[in-house]
PDB file of C-alpha atoms in Angstrom:
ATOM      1  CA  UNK A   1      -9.094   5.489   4.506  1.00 44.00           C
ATOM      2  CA  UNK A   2     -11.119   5.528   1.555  1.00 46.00           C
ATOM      3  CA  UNK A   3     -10.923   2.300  -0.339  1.00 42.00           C
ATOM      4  CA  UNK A   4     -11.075   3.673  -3.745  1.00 41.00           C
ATOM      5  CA  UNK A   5      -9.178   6.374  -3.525  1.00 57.00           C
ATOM      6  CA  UNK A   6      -6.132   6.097  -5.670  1.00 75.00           C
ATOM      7  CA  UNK A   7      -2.629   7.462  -4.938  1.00 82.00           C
ATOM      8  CA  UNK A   8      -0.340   8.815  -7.477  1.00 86.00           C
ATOM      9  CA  UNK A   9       2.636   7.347  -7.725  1.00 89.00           C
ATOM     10  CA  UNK A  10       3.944  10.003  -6.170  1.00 93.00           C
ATOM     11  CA  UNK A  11       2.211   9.643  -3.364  1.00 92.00           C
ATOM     12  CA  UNK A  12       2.722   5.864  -3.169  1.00 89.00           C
ATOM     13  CA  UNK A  13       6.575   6.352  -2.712  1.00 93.00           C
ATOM     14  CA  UNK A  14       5.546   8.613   0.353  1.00 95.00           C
ATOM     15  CA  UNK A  15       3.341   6.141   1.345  1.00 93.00           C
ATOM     16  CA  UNK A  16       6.161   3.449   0.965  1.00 92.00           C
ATOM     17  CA  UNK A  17       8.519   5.372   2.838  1.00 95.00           C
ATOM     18  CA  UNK A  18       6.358   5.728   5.892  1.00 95.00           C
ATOM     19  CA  UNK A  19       5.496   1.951   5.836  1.00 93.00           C
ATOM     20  CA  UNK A  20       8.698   1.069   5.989  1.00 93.00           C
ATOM     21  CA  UNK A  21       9.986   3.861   8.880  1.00 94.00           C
ATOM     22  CA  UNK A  22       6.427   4.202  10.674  1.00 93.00           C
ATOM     23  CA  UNK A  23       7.417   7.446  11.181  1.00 94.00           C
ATOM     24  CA  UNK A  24       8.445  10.313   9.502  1.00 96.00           C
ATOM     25  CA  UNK A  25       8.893  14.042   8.949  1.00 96.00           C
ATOM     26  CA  UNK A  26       8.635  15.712   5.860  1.00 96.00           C
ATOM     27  CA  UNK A  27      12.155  16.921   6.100  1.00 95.00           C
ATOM     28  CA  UNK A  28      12.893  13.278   5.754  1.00 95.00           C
ATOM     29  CA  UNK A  29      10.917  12.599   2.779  1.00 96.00           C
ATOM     30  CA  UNK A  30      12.190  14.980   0.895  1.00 95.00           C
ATOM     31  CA  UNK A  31      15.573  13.074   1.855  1.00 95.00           C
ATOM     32  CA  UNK A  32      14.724  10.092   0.653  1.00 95.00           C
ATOM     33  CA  UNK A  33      12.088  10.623  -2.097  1.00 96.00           C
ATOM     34  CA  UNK A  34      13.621  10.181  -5.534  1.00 94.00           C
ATOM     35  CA  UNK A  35      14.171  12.867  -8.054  1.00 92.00           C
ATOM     36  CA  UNK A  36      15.175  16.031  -5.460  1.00 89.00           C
ATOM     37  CA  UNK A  37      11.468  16.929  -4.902  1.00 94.00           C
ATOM     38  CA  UNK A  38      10.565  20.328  -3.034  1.00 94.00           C
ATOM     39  CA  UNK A  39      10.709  20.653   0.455  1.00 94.00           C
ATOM     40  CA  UNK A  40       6.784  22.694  -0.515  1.00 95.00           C
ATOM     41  CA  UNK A  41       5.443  20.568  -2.971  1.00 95.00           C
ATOM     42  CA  UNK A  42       6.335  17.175  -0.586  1.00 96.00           C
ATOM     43  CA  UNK A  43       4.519  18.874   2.719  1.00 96.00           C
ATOM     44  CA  UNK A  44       1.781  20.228  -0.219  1.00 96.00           C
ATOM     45  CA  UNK A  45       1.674  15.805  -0.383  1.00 95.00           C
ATOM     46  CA  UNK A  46       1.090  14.707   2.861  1.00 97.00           C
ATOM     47  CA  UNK A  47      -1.909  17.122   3.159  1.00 96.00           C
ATOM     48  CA  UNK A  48      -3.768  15.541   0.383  1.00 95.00           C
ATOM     49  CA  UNK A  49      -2.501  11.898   1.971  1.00 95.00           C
ATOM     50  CA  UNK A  50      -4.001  13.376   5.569  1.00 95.00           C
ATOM     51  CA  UNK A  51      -7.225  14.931   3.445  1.00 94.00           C
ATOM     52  CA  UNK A  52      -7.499  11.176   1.615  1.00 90.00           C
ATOM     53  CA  UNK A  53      -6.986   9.648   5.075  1.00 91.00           C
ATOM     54  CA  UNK A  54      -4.097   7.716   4.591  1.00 92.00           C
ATOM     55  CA  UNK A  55      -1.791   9.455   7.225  1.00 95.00           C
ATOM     56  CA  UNK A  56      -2.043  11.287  10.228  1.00 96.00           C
ATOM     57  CA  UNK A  57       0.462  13.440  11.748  1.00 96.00           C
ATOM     58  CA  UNK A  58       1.657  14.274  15.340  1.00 96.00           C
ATOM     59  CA  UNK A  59       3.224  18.195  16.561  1.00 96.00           C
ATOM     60  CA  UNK A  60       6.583  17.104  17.840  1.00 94.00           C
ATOM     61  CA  UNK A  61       8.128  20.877  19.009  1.00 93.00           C
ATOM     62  CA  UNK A  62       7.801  22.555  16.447  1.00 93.00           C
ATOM     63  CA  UNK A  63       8.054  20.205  13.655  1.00 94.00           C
ATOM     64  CA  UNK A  64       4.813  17.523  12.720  1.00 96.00           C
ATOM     65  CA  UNK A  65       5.871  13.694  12.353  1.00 97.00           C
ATOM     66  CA  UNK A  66       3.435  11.688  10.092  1.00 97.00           C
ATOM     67  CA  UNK A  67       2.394   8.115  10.571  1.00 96.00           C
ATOM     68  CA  UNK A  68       0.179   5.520   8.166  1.00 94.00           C
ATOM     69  CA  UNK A  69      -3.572   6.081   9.594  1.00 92.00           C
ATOM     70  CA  UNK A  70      -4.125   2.056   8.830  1.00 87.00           C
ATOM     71  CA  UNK A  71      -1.774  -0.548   8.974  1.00 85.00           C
ATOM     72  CA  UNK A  72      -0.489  -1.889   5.866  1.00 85.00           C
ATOM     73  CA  UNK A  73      -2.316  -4.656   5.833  1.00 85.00           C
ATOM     74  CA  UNK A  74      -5.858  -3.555   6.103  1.00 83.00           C
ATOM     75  CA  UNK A  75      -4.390  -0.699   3.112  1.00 80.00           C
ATOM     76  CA  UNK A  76      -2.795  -3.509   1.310  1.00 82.00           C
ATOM     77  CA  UNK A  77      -6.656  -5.082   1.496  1.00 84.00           C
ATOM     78  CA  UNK A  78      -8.558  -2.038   0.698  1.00 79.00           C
ATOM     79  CA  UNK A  79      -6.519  -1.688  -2.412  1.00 79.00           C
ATOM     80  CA  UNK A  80      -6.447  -5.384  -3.708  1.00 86.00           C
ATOM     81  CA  UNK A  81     -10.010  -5.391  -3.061  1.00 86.00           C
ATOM     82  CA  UNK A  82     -10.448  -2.160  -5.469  1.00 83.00           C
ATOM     83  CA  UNK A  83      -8.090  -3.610  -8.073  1.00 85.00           C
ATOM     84  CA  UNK A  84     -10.164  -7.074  -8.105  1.00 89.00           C
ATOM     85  CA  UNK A  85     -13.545  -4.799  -8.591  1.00 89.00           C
ATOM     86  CA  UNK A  86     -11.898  -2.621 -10.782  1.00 89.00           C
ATOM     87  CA  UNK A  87      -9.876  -4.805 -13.401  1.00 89.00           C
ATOM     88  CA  UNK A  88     -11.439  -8.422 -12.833  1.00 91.00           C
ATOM     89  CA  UNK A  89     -14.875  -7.501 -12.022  1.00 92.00           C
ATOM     90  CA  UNK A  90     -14.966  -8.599  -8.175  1.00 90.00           C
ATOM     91  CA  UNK A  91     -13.658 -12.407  -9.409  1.00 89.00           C
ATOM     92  CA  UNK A  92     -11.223 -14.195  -7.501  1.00 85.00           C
ATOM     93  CA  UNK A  93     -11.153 -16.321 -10.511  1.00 85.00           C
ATOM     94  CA  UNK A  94      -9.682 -14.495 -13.058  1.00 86.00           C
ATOM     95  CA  UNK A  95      -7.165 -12.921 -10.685  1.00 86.00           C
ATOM     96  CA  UNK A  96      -5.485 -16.461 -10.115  1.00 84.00           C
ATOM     97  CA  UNK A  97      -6.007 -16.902 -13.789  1.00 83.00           C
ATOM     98  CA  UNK A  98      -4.345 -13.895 -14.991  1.00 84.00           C
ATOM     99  CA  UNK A  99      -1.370 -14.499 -12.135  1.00 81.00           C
ATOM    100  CA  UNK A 100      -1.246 -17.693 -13.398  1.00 81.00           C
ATOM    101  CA  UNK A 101      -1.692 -17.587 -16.795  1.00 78.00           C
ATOM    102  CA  UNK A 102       1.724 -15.161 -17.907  1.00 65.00           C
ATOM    103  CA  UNK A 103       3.449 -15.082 -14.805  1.00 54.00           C
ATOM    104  CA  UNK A 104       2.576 -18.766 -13.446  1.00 51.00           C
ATOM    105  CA  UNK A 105       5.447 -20.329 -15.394  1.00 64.00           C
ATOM    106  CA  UNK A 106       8.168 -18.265 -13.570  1.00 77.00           C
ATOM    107  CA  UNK A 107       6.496 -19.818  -9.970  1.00 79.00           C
ATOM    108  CA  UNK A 108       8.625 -22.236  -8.384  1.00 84.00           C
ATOM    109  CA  UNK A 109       7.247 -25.854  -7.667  1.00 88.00           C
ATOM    110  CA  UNK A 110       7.635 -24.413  -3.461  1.00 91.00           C
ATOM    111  CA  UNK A 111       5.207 -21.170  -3.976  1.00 87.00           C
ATOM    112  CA  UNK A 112       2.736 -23.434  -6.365  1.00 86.00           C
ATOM    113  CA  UNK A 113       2.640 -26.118  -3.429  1.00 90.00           C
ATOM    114  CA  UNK A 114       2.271 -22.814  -0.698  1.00 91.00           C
ATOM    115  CA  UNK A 115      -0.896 -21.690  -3.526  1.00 88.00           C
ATOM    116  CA  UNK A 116      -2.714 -25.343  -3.603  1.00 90.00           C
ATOM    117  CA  UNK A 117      -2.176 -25.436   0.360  1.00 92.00           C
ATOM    118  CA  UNK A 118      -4.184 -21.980   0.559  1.00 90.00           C
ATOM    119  CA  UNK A 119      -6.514 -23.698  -1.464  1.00 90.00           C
ATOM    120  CA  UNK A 120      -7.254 -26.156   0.216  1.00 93.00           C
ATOM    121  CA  UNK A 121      -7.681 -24.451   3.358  1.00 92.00           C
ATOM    122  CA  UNK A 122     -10.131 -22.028   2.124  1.00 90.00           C
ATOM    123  CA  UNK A 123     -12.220 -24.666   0.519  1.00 91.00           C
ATOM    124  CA  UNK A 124     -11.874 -26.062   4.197  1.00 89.00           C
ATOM    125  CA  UNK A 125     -13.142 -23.191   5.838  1.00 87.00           C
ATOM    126  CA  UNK A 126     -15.746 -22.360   3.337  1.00 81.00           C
ATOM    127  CA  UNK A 127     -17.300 -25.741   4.224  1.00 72.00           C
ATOM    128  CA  UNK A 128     -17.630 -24.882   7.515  1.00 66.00           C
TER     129      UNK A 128
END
């Protein structure tokens, strides 16, 4: 997959789907997709997904089943990476900060303690 390719959001909802079933056709998409897309303009989808790398597809008869090319989460990684590069300037920092910051006061006392527990173990393992 390319790292910094970005899906439209379009394309994440196919992307999404497949996730979630593994597999899928594009008979099925077009099932569950919202907004009664085209049967055409859905398959016309999963080319440019197969083009960008994201999915790969297998002849079943006469019909092609698609499946993620990467697991989730090495996608899931490629894509927070390119969002920390793109919007915080590769820091770590000011992605906790801006979590924090707004959203931080709707975290529960639990998920802070889970937070300062990761923490701690990477400042554990970066002393190594």
């Amino acid at each position: 997959m390319h790292p910094h390719s970005t899906l439209s959001r379009r394309e994440r909802q196919i992307m999404d789907i497949l996730y979630r079933r593994g597999r899928v056709t594009a008979a099925d998409l077009v099932r569950e997709l919202p907004g009664d897309p085209h049967s055409s303009t859905v398959r016309t989808q999963l080319r440019v997904l197969e083009q960008k790398g994201h999915l790969r597809h297998e002849e079943e008869g006469l019909r092609y089943v698609y499946l993620p090319a990467v697991p989730r989460h090495a996608a899931r990684r490629s894509a927070l990476r390119h969002l920390v590069e793109t919007f915080f300037g590769g820091s770590t920092e000011k992605v906790v900060a801006a979590l924090l910051g707004r959203e931080g006061s709707r975290l529960s006392d639990e998920e802070l303690d889970r937070i300062a527990e990761l923490i701690t173990k990477a400042r554990k393992e970066g002393s190594r």
